[in-house]
XYZ file of N, CA and C in Angstrom:
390
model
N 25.099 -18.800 46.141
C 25.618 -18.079 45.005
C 25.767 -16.624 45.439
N 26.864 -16.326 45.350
C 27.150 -14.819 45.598
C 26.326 -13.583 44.426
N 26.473 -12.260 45.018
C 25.815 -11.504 44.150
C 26.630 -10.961 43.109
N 27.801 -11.308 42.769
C 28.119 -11.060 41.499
C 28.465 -11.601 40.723
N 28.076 -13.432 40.784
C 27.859 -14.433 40.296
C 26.304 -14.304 39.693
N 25.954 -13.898 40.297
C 24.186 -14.058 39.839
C 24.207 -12.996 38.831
N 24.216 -11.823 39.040
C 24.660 -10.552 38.066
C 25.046 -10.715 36.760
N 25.972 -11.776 36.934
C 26.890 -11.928 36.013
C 25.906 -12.824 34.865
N 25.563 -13.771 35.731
C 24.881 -14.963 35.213
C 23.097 -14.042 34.863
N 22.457 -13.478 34.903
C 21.333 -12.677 34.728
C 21.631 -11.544 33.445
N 22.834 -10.823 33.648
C 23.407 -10.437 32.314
C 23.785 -11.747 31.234
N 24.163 -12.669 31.361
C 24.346 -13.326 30.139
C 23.108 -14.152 29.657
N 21.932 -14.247 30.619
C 20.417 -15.177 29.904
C 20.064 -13.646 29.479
N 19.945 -12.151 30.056
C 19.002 -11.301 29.195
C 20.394 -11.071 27.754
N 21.187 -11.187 27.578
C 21.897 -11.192 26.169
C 21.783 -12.290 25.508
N 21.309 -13.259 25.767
C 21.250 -14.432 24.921
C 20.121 -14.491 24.389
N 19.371 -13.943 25.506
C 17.385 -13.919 24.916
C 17.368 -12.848 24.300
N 17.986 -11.803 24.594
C 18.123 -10.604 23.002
C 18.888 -10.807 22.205
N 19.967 -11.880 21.828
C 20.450 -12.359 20.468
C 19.980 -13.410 19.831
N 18.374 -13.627 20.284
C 18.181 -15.245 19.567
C 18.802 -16.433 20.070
N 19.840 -16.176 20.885
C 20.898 -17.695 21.195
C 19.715 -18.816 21.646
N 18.689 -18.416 22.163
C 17.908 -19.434 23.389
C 16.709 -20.269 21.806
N 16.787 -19.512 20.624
C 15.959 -19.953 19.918
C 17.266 -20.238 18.548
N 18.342 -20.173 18.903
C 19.104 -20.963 17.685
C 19.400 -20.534 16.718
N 19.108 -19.139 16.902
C 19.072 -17.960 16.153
C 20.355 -16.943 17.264
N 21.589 -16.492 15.985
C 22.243 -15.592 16.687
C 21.937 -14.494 15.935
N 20.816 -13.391 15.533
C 20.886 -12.068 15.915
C 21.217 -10.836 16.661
N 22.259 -10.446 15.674
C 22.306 -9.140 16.487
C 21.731 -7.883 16.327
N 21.563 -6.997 17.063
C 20.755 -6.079 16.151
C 21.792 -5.265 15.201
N 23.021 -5.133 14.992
C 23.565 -4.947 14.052
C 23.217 -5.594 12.554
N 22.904 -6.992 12.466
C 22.618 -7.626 11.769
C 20.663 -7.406 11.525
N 20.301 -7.050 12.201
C 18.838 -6.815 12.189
C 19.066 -5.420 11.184
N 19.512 -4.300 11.928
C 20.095 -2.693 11.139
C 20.862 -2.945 9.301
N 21.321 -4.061 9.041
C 22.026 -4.401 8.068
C 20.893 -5.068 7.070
N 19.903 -5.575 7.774
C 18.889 -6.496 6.553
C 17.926 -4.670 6.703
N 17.813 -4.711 7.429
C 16.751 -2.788 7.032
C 17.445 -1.989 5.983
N 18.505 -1.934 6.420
C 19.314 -1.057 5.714
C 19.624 -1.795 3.947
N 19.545 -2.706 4.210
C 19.445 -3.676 2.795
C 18.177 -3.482 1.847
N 17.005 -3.514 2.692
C 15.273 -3.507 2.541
C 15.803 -1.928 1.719
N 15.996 -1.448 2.450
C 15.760 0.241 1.992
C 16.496 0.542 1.016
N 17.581 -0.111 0.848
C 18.628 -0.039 -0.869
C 17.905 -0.470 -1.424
N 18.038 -1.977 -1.472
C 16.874 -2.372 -2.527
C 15.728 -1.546 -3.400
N 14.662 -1.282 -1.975
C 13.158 -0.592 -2.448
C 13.932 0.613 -3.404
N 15.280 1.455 -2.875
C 15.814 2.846 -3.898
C 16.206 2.345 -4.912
N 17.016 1.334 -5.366
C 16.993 0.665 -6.349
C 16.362 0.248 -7.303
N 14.968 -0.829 -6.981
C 14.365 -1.260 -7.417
C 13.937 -0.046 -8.364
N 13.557 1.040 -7.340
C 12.694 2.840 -8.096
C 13.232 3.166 -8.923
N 14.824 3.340 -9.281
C 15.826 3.619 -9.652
C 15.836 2.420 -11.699
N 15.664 1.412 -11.089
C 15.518 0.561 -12.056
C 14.151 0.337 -13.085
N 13.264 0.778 -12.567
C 11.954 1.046 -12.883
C 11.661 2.532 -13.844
N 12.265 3.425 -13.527
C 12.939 4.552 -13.737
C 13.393 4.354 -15.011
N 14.561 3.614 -15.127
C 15.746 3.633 -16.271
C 14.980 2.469 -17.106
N 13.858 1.702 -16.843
C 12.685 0.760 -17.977
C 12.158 1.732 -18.662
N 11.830 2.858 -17.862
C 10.715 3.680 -18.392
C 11.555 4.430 -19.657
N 12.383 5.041 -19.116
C 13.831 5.718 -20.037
C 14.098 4.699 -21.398
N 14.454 3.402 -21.428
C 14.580 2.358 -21.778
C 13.631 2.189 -23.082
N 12.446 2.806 -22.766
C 11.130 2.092 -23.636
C 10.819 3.618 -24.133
N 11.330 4.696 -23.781
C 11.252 5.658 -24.392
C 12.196 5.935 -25.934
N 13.309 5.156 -25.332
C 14.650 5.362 -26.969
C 14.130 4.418 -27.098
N 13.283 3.540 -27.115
C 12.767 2.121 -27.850
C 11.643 3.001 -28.863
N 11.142 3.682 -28.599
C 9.901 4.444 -29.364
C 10.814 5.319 -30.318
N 11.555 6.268 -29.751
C 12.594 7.204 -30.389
C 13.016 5.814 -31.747
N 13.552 5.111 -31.227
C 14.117 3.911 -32.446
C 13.135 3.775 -33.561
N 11.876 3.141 -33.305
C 10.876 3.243 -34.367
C 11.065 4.818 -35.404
N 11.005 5.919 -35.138
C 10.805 7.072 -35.767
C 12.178 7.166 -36.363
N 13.396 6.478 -36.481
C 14.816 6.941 -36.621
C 14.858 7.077 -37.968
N 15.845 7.313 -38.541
C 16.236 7.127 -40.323
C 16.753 5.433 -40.305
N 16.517 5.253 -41.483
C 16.862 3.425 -41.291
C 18.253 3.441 -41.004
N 19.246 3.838 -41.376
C 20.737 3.788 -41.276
C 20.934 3.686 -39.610
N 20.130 4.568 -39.109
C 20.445 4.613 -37.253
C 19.715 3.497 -36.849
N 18.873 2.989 -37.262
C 18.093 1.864 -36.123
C 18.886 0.461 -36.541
N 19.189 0.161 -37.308
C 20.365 -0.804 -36.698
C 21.130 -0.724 -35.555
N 21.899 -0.049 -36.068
C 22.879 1.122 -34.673
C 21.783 1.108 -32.974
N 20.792 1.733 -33.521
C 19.879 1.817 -32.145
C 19.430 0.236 -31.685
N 18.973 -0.122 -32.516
C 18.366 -1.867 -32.202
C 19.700 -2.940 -31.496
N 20.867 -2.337 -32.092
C 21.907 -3.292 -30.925
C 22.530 -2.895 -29.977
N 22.071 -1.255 -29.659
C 22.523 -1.145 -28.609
C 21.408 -1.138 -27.423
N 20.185 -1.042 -27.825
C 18.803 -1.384 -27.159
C 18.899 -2.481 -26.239
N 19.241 -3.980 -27.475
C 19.778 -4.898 -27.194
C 20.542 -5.201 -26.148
N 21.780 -4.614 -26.045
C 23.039 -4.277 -24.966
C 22.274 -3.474 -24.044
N 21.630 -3.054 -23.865
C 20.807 -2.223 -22.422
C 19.920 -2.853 -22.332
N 18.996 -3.625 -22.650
C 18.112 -4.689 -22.088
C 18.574 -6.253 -21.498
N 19.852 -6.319 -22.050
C 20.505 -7.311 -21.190
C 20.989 -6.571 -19.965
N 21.814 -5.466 -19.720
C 22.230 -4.621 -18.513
C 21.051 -4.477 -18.031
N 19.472 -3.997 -18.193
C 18.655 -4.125 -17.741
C 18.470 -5.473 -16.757
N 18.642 -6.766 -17.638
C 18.188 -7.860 -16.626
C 19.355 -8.215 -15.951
N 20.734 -8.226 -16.106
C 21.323 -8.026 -15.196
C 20.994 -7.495 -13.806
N 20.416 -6.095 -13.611
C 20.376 -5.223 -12.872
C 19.140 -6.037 -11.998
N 18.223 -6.863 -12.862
C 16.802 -7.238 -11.774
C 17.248 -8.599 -11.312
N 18.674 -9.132 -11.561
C 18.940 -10.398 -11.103
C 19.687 -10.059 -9.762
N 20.536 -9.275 -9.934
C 21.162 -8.599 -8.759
C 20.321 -8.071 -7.560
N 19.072 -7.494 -8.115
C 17.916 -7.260 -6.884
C 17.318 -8.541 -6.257
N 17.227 -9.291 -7.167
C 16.863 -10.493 -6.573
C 18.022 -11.283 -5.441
N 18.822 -11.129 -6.032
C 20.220 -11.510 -4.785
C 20.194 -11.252 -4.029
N 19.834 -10.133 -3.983
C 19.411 -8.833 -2.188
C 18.551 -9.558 -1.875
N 17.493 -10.081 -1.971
C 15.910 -10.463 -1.800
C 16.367 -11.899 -0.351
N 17.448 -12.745 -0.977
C 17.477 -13.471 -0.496
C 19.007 -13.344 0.694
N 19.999 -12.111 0.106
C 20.870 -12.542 0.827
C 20.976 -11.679 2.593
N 21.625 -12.347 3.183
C 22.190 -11.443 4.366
C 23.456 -11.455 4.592
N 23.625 -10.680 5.911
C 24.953 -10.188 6.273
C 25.802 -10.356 5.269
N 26.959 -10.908 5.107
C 28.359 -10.630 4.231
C 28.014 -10.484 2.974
N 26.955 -11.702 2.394
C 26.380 -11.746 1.068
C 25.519 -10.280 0.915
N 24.657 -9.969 1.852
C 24.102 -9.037 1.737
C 24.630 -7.758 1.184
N 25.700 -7.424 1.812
C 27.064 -6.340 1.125
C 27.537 -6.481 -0.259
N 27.669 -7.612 -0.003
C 27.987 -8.398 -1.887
C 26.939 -7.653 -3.087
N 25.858 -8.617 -2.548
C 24.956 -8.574 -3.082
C 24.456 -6.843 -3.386
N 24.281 -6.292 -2.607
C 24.400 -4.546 -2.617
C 25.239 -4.110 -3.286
N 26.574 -4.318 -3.343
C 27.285 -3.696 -4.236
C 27.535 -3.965 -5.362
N 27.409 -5.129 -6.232
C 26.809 -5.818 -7.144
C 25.985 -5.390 -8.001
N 24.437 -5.087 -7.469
C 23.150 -4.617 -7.832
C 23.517 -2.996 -7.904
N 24.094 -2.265 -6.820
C 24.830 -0.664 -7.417
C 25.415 -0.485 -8.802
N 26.275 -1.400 -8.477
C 27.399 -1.425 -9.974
C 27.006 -1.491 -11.386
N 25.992 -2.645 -11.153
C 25.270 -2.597 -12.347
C 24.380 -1.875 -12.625
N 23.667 -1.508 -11.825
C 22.411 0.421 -11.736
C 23.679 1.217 -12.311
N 24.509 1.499 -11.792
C 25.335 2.481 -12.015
C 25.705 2.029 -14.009
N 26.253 1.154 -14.035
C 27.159 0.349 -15.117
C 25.637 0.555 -16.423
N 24.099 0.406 -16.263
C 23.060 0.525 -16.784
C 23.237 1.863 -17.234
N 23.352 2.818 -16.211
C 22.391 4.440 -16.384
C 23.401 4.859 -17.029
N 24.897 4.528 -17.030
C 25.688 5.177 -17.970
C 25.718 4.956 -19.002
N 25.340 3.102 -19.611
C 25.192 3.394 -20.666
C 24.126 3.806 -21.040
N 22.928 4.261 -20.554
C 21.724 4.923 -21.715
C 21.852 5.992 -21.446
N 22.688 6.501 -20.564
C 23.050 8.085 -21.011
C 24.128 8.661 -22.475
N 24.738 7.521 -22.587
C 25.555 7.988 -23.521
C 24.740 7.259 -24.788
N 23.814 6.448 -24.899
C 23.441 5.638 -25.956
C 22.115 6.932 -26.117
N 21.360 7.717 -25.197
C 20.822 8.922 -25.315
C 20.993 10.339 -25.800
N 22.330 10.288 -25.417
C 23.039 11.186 -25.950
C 23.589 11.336 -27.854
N 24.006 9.696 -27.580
C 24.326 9.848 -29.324
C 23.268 9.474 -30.062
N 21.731 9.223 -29.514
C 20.599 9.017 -30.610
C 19.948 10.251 -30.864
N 20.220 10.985 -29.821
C 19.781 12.310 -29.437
C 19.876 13.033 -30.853
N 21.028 13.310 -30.904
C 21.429 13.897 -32.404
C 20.800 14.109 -34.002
């Protein structure tokens, strides 16, 4: 065997044993960088969502003290943000399990609805505010 047959062949077992190929597993570390980078949305998320419960259970208290005419008004839109609420922890859970392509999905998904949440109890804050 010549020496740049062997080379050749020594570069492709140390890339196969650093992509998993030899265990049936194709990792790349791109794909390794993509589930971290997933881990770490999530955990900001999750904070983020935990956050906007706390917010959440605060106009829930504000509601009790209202004039009766507003807590109707407040009680269905409570309603409508505690469903966007569980929306938002089903979508984290998606992350929990997904990777690569889904993983993106799944991330932008769980954003949308964080995002699609905090706007509405900003504006449902805003007009109880009053």
């Amino acid at each position: 065997m010549n020496m740049r047959v062997a080379t050749s062949l020594m570069t492709a077992i140390a890339i196969a044993i650093s992509t998993g190929s030899f265990t049936g597993r194709n990792v790349s570390a791109a794909q390794v960088e993509d589930q971290e980078n997933g881990q770490q949305s999530q955990n900001k998320m999750e904070k983020k969502a935990a956050e906007i419960g706390k917010k959440l259970d605060e106009l829930e208290q504000k509601m009790k003290t209202a004039k009766e005419e507003v807590k109707a008004d407040m009680s269905r839109q409570m309603d409508e943000l505690r469903e966007m609420q569980k929306n938002v922890q089903e979508k984290l859970r998606e992350m929990k399990t997904a990777s690569g392509k889904a993983l993106l999905d799944a991330k932008e998904g769980a954003k949308s609805a964080m995002d699609d949440l905090q706007n509405a109890y900003e504006k449902a804050r805003a007009r109880f505010s009053q």
